[in-house]
Short mmCIF file of C-alpha atoms and ligand atoms in Angstrom, two decimals:
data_model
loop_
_atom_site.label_atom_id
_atom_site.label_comp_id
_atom_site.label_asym_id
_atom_site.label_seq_id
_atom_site.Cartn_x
_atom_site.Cartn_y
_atom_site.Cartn_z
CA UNK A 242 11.68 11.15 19.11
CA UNK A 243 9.66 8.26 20.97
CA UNK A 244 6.54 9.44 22.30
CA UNK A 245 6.24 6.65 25.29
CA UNK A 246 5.75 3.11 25.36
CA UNK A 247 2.37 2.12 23.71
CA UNK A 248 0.33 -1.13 24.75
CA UNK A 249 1.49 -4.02 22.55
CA UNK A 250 -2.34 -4.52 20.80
CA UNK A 251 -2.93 -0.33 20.64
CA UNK A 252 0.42 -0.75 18.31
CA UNK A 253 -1.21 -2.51 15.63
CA UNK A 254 -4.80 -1.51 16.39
CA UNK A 255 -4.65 2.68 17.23
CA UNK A 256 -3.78 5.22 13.86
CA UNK A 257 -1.98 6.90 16.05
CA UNK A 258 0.58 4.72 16.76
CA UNK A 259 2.12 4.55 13.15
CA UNK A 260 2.72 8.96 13.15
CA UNK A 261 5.79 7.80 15.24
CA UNK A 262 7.66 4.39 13.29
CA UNK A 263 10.84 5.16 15.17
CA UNK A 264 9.25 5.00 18.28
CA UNK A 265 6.75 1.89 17.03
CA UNK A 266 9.86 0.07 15.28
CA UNK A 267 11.72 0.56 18.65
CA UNK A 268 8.99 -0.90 20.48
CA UNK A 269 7.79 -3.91 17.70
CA UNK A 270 11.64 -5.05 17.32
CA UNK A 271 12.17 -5.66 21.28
CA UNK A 272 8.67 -7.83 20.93
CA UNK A 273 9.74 -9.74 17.82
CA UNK A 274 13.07 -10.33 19.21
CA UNK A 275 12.14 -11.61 22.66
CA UNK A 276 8.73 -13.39 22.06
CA UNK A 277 8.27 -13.41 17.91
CA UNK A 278 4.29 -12.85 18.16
CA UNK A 279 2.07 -10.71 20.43
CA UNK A 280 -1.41 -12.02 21.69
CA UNK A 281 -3.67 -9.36 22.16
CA UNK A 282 -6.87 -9.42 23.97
CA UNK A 283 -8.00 -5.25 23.97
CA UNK A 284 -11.25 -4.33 24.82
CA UNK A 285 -13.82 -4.09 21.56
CA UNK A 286 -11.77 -6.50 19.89
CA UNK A 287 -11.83 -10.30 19.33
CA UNK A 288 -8.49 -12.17 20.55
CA UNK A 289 -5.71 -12.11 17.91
CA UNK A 290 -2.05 -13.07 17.23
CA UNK A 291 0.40 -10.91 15.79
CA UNK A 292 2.88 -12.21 13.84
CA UNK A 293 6.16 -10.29 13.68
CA UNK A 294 8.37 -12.55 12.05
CA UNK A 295 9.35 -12.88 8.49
CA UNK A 296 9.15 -16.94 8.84
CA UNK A 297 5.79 -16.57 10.18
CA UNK A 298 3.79 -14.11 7.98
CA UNK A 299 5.79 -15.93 4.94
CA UNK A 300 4.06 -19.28 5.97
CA UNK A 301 0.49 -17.91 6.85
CA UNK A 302 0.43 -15.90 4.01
CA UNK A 303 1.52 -18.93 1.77
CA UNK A 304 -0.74 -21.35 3.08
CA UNK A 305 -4.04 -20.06 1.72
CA UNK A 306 -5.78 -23.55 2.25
CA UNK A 307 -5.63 -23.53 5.91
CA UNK A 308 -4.96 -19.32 6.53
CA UNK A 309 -8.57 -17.55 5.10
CA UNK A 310 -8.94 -13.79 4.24
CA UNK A 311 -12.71 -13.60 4.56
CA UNK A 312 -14.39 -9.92 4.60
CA UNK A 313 -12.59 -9.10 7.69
CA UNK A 314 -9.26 -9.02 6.17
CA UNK A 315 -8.83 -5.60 7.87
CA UNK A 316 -8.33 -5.26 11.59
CA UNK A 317 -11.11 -3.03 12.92
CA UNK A 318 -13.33 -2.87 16.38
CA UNK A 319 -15.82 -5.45 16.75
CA UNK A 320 -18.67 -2.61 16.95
CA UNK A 321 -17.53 -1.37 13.63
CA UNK A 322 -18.09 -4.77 12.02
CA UNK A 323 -21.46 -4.87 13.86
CA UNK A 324 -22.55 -1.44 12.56
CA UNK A 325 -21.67 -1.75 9.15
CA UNK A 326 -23.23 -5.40 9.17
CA UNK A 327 -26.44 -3.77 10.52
CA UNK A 328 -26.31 -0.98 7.88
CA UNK A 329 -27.70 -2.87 5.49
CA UNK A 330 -24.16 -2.51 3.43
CA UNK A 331 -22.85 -5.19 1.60
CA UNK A 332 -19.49 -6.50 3.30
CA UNK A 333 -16.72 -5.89 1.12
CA UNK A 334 -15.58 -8.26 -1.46
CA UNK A 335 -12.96 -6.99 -3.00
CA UNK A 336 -10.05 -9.54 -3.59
CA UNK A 337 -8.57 -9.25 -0.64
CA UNK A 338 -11.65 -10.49 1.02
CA UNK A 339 -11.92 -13.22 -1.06
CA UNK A 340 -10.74 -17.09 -1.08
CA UNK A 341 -10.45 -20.34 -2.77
CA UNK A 342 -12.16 -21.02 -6.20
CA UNK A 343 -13.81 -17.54 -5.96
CA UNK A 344 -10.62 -15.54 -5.66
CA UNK A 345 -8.59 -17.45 -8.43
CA UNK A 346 -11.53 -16.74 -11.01
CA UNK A 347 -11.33 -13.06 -10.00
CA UNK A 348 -8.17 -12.26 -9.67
CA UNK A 349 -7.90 -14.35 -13.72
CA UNK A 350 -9.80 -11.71 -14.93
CA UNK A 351 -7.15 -8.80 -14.37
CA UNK A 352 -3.73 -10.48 -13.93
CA UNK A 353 -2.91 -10.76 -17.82
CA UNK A 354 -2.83 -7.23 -17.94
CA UNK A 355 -0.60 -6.82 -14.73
CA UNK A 356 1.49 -9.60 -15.42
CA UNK A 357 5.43 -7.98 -16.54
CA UNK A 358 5.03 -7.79 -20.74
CA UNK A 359 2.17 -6.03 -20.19
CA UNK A 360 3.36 -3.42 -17.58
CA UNK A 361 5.88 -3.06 -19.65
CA UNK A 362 4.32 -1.62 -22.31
CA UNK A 363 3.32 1.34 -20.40
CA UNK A 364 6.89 2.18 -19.63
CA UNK A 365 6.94 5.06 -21.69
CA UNK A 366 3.77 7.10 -20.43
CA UNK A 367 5.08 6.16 -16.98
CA UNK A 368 8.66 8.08 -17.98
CA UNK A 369 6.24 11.01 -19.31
CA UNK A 370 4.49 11.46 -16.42
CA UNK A 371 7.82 11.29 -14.19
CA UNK A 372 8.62 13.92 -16.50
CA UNK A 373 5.79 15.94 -16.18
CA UNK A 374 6.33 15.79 -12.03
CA UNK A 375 10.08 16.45 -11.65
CA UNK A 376 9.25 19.30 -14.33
CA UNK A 377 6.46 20.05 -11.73
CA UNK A 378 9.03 19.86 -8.86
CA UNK A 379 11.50 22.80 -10.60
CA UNK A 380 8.41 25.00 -11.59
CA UNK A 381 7.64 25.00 -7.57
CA UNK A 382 11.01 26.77 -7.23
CA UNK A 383 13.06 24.95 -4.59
CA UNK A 384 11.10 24.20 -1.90
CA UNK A 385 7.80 21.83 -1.82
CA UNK A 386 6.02 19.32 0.50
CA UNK A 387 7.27 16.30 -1.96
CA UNK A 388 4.89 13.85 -0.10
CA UNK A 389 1.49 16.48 -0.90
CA UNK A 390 3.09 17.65 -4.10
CA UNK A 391 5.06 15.31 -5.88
CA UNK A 392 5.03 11.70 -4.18
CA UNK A 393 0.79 11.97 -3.86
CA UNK A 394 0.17 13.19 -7.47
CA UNK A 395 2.50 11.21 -9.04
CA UNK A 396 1.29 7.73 -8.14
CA UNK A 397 -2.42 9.39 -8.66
CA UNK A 398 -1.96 9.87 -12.26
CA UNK A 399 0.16 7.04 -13.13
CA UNK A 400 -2.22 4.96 -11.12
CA UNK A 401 -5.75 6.62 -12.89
CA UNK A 402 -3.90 6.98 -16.44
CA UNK A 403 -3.60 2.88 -16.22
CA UNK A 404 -7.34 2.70 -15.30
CA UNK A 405 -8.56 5.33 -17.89
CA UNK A 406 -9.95 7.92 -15.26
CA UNK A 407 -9.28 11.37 -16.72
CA UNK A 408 -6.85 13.92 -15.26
CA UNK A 409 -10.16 16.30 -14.60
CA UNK A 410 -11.62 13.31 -12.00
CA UNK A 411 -8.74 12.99 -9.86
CA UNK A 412 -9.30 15.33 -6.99
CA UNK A 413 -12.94 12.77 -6.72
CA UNK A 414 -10.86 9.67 -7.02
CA UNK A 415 -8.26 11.21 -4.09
CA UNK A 416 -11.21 11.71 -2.10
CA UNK A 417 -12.21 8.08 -2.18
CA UNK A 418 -9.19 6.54 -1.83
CA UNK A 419 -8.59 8.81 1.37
CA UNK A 420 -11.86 8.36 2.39
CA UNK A 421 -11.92 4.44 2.30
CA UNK A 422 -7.98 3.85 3.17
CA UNK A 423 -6.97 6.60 5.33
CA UNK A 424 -10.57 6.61 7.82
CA UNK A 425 -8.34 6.79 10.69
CA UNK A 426 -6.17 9.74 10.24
CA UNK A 427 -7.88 13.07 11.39
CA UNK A 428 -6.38 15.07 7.84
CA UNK A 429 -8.26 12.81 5.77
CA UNK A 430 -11.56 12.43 7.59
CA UNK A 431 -12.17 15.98 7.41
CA UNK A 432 -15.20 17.24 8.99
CA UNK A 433 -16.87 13.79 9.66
CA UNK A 434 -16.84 12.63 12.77
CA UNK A 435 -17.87 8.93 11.92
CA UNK A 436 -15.21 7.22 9.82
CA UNK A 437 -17.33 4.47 8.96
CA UNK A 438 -19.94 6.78 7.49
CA UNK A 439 -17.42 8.36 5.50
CA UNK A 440 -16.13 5.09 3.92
CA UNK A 441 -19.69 4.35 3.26
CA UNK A 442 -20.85 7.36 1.52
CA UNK A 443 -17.06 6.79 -0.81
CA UNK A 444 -18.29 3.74 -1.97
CA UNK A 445 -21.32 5.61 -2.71
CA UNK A 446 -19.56 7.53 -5.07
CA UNK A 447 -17.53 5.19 -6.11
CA UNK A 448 -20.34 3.24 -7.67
CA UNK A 449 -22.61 6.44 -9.54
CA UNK A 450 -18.97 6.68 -10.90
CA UNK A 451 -17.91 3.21 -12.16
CA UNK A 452 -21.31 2.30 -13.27
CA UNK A 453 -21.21 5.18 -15.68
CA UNK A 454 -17.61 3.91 -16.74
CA UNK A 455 -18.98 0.61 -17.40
CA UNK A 456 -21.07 1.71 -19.72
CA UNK A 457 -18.92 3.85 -21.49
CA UNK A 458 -16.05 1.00 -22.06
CA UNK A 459 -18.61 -1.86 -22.87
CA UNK A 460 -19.94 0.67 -25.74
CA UNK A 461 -16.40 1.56 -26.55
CA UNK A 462 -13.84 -0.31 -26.08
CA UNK A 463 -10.48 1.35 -24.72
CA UNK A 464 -7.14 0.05 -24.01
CA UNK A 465 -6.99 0.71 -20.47
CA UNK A 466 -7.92 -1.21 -17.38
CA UNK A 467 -11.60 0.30 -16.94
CA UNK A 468 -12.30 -1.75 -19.92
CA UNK A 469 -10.66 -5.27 -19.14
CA UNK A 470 -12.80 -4.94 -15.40
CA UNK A 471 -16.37 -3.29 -17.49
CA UNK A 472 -16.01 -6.64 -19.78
CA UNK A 473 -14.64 -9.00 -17.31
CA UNK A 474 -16.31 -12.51 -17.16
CA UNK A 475 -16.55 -15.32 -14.38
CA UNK A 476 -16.96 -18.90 -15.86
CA UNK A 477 -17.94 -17.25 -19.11
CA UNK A 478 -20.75 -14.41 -18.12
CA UNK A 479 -19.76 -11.01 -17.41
CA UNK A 480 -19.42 -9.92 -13.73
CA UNK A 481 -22.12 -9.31 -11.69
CA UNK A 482 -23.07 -5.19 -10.73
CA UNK A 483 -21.76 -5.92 -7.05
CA UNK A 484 -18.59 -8.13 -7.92
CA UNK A 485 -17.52 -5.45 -10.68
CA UNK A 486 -17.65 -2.54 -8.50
CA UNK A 487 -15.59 -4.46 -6.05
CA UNK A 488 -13.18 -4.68 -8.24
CA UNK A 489 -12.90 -1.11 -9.61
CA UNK A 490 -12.55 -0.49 -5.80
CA UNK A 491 -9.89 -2.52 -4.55
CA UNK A 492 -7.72 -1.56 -7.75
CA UNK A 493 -8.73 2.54 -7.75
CA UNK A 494 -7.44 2.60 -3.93
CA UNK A 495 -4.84 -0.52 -3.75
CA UNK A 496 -2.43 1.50 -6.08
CA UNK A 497 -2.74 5.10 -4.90
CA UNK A 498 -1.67 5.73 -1.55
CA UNK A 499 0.86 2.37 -0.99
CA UNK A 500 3.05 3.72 -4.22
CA UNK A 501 2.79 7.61 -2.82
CA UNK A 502 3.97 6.51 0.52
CA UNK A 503 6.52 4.55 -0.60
CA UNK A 504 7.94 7.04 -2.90
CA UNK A 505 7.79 9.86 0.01
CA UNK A 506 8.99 7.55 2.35
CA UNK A 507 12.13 6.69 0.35
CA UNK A 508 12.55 10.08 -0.22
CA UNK A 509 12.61 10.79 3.64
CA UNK A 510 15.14 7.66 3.75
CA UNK A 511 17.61 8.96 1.33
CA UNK A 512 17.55 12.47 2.81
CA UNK A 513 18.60 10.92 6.25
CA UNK A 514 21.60 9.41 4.93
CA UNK A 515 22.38 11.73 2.02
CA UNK A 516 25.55 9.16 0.92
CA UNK A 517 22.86 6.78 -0.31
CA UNK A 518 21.86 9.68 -3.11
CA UNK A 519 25.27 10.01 -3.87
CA UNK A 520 25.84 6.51 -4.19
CA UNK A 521 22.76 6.20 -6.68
CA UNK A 522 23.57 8.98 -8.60
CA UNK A 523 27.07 7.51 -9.16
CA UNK A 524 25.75 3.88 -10.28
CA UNK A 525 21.96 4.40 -11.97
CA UNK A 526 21.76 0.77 -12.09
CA UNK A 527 20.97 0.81 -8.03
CA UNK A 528 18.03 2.18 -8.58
CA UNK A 529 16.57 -1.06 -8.80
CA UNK A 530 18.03 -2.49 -5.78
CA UNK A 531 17.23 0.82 -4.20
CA UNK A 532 13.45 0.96 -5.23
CA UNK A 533 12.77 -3.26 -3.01
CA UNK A 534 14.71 -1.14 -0.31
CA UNK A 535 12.46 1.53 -0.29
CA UNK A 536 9.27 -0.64 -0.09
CA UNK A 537 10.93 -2.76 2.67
CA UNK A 538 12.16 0.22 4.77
CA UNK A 539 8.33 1.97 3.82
CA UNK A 540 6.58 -1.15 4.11
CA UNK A 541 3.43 1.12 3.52
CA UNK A 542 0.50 -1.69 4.17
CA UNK A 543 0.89 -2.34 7.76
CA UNK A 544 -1.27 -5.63 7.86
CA UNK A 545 -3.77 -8.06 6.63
CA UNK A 546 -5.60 -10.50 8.72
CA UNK A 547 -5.68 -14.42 8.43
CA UNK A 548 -8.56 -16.94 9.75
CA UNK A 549 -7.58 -20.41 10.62
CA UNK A 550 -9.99 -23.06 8.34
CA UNK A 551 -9.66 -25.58 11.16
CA UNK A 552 -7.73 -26.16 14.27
CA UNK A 553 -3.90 -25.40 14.37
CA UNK A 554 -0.70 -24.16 16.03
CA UNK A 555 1.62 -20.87 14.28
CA UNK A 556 4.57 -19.34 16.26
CA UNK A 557 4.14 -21.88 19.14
CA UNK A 558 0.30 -20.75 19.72
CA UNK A 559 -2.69 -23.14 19.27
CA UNK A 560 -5.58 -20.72 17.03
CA UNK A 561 -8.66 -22.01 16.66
CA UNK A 562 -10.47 -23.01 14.05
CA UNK A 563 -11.94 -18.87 12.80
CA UNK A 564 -9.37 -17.71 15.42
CA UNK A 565 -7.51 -14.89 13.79
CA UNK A 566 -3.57 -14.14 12.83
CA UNK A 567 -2.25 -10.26 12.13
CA UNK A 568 0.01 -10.19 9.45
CA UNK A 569 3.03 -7.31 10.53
CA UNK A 570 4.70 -7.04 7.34
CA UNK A 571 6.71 -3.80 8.55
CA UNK A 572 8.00 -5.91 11.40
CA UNK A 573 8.47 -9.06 8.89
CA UNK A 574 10.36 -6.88 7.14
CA UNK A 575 13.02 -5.65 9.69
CA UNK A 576 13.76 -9.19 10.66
CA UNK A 577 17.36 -9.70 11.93
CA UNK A 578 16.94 -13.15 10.99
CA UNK A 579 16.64 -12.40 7.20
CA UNK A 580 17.65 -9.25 6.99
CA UNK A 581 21.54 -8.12 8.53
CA UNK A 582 21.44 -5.24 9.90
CA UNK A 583 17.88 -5.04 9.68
CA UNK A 584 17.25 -1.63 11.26
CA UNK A 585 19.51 -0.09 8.22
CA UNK A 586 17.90 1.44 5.40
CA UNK A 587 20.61 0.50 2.60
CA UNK A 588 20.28 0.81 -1.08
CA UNK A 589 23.27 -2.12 -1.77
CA UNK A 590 21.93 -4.17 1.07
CA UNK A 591 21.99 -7.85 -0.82
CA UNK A 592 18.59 -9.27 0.99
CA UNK A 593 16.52 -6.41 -0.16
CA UNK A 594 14.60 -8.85 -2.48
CA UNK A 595 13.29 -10.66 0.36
CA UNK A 596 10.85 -7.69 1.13
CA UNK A 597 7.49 -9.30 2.13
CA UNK A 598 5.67 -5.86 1.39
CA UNK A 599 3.71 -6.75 -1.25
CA UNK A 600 2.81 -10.45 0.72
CA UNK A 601 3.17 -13.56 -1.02
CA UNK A 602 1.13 -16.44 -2.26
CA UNK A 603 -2.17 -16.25 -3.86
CA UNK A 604 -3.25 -13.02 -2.87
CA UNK A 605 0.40 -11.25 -3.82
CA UNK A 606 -0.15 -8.17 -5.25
CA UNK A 607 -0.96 -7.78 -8.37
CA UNK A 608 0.77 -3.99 -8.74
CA UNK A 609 4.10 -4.74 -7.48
CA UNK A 610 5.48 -4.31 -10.93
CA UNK A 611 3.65 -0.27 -11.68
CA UNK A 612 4.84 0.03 -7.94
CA UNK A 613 8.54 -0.48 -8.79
CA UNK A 614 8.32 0.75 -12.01
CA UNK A 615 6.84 4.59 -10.66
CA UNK A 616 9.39 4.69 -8.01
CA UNK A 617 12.61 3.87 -10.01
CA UNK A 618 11.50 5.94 -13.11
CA UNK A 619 10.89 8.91 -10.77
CA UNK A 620 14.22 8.73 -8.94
CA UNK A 621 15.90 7.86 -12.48
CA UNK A 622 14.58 10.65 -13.59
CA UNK A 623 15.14 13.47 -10.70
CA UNK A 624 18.32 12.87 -9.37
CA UNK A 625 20.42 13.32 -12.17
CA UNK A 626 19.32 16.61 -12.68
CA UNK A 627 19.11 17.91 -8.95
CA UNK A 628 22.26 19.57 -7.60
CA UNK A 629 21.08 19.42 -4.34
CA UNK A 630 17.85 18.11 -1.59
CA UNK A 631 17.64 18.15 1.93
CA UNK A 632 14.68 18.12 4.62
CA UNK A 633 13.37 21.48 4.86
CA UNK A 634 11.34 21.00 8.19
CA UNK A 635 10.21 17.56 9.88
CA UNK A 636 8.69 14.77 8.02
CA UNK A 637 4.62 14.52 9.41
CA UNK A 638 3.37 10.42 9.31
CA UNK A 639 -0.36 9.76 8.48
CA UNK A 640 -2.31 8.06 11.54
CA UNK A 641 -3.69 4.90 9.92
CA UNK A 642 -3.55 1.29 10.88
CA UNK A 643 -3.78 0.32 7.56
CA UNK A 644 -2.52 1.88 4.69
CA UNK A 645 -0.01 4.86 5.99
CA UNK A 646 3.25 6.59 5.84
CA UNK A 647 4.99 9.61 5.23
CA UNK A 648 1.89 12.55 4.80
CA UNK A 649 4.14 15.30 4.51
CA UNK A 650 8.03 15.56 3.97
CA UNK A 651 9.08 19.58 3.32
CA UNK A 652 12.40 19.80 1.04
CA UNK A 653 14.52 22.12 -0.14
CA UNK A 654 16.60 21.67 -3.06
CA UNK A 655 18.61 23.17 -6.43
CA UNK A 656 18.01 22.14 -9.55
CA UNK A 657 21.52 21.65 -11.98
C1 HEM B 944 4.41 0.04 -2.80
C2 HEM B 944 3.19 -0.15 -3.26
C3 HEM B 944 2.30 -1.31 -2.89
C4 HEM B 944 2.32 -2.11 -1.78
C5 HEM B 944 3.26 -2.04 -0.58
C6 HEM B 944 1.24 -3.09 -1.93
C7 HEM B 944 0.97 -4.10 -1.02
C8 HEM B 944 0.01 -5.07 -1.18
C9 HEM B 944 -0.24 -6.15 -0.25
C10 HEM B 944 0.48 -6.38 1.08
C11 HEM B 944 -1.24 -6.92 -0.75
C12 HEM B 944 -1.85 -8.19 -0.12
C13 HEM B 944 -0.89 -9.34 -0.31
C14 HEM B 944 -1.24 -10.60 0.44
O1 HEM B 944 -2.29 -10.67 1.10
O2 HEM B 944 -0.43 -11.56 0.37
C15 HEM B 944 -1.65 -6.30 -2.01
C16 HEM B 944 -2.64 -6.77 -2.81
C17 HEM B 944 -3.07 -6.11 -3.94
N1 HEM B 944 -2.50 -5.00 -4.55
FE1 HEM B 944 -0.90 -4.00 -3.89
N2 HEM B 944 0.60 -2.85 -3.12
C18 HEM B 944 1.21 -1.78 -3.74
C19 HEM B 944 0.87 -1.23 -4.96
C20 HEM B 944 -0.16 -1.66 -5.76
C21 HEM B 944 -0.49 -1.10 -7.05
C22 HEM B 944 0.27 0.01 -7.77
C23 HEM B 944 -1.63 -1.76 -7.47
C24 HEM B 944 -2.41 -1.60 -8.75
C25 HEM B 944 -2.02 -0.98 -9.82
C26 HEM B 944 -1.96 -2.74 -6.46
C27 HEM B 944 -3.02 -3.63 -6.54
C28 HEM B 944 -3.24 -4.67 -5.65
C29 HEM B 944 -4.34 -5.61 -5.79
C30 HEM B 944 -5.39 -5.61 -6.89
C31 HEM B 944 -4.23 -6.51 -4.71
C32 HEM B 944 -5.14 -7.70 -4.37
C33 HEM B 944 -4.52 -8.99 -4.84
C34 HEM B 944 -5.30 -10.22 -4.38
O3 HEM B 944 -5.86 -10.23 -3.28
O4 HEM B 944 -5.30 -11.21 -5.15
N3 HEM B 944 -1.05 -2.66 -5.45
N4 HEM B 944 -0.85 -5.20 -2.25
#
């Protein structure tokens, strides 16, 4: 169902291009074949270079000498920047925004507890709360929206049960994660008619909240992930107020909506080619090969930006020294060069470990593991027991440049 041919920048740069990822994956493969990167030059935006192949958003995103995040690690118009620069706001500096010396020191402070011991240990409340949600998914009777009431809730309590929020805050969290990740798509924004205002008055929220946390977990100690950020320390003294909220941010909203659109995503995949849920009910152990598949088919975080340190050359273009790169890590990720028969969602495919969802290099993400680990326990868990799913109405995409994917996906199924 392609909606039309949409100008090569307004396919990384408009929300509305991703409610359509047949029609934009039609498009974005013909462009990575033929010329590998796009340069775009819209109106309201400075010059940049999209990289669409795997070689070339592995080696960016692996050089993080001479390839800079900076606090424009998010494409946006240049009038957005402006206004939130003249707002008075500080620019964000979470640790995707960060670099060198600065981001090693913060990212120390959390990746103990995310390295794969230690998200280990939390395998069993994961498998309780997959439970709890394919328990969920028979109470609602054979038929649900399993992106709004299964795929979204899900990853939302796994996600805040790791942190320590309690189940009575979550509706508040939902809201800011929404309200900071998915500005551009109209379901999320609501009544406000000025995204940026409404990502500003989140992280408004966001801090009343966290500050009281802080507070709480530095007077008593919890194990949960509130506490290691509340008592985290750079070169021996505790954060500072504006680096530790930061950091509740980036974690609160980086492991929400990526997992739930994965999950619904996948789902959406497997009910297209309902062989691959036979296949993975007949061999469990796919799951795992299954789960990377899912992520690279999903491929849920549709960029990051890149700023040269000094003069150089990537996919046969010179950038400047501050010039910019996009990173297209759904486009990376259908690569016919790494990936055979790229356009193929495929559950046995043998490559499916070369996913570059989650990036690479210093800034890889540091939830890849709770990512794989919610999506396989979930589908571990549901599909032996379901007799039967299939699509119950058209799957509906969120509109976000950003952070997006499958919003709504209506089923209809029997349990055994
Ligand atoms: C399918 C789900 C997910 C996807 C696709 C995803 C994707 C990404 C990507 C692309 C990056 C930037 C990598 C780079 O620049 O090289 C990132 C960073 C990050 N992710 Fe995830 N993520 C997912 C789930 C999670 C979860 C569950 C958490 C937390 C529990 C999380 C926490 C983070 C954090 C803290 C960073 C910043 C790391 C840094 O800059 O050093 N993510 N993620």
């Amino acid at each position: 169902m392609a909606t039309g041919l949409v100008s090569p920048g307004a396919l990384f740069s408009s929300a509305r291009a991703w409610a359509d990822m047949d029609a934009w994956h039609d498009q974005v493969a013909e462009l990575r074949r033929k010329q590998g990167s796009v340069l775009v030059a819209d109106e309201g935006y400075e010059p940049y270079l999209v990289l669409l192949r795997h070689a070339d958003v592995f080696a960016v995103s692996r050089d993080n000498t001479h390839w800079l995040n900076t606090a424009r690690s998010v494409l946006g118009p240049d009038a957005e920047w402006q206004q939130l620069l003249a707002s008075g706001m500080p620019p964000p500096a979470t640790l995707v925004h960060l670099d060198g010396d600065a981001h090693r020191d913060h990212r120390a402070v959390t990746s103990p507890w995310f390295k794969p011991a230690s998200v280990g240990r939390r395998q069993p409340r994961i498998d309780e709360l997959a439970r709890q949600f394919v328990d969920r998914m028979r109470d609602l009777g054979g038929e649900c929206d399993f992106a709004r009431d299964i795929a979204q809730p899900y990853t939302l309590r796994v996600i805040m049960d790791i942190y320590g929020v309690p189940e009575e805050d979550e509706p508040l969290m939902l809201d800011l994660t929404q309200g900071i990740f998915g500005a551009g798509d109209p379901e999320y924004i609501g009544d406000a008619e000025d995204p940026l205002a409404r990502v500003g008055s989140a992280v408004m929220t966001f801090v009343q909240y966290f500050n009281t946390m802080t507070a709480d977990r530095r007077e008593c100690p919890r194990d949960d992930l509130a506490t290691v950020i509340a008592n985290g320390e750079i070169d021996g003294c505790p954060m500072g107020d504006v680096e530790r909220l930061w950091y509740y941010i980036i974690v609160a909203t980086a492991g929400h909506d990526t997992t739930s659109f994965a999950l619904a995503g996948g789902m959406d995949a497997l009910l297209r080619d309902p062989s691959q849920i036979e296949a993975l009910r007949a061999d469990p152990d796919l799951v795992v090969n299954a789960t990377d598949e899912i992520i690279r088919w999903t491929s849920p975080v549709r960029h990051f930006m890149r700023y040269a340190a000094a003069d150089t050359e990537v996919a046969g273009h010179p950038v400047r020294k501050d010039g910019r790169v996009l990173l297209s890590y759904p486009s990376a990720n259908r690569d016919e060069d790494v990936f055979s028969d790229s356009m193929r969602f495929d559950i046995t495919r043998k490559d499916a470990e070369r996913l570059l969802s989650f990036g690479v290099g210093a800034h890889f993400c540091l939830g890849s593991q709770f990512a794989r680990r919610e999506i396989r326990t979930f589908l571990s868990t549901l599909l032996p027991e379901l007799d039967h799913i299939e699509p119950a109405g058209p799957p509906e995409w969120a509109e976000s440049h950003f952070v997006s994917g499958v919003k709504h996906l209506p089923v209809r199924y029997r349990f055994r």
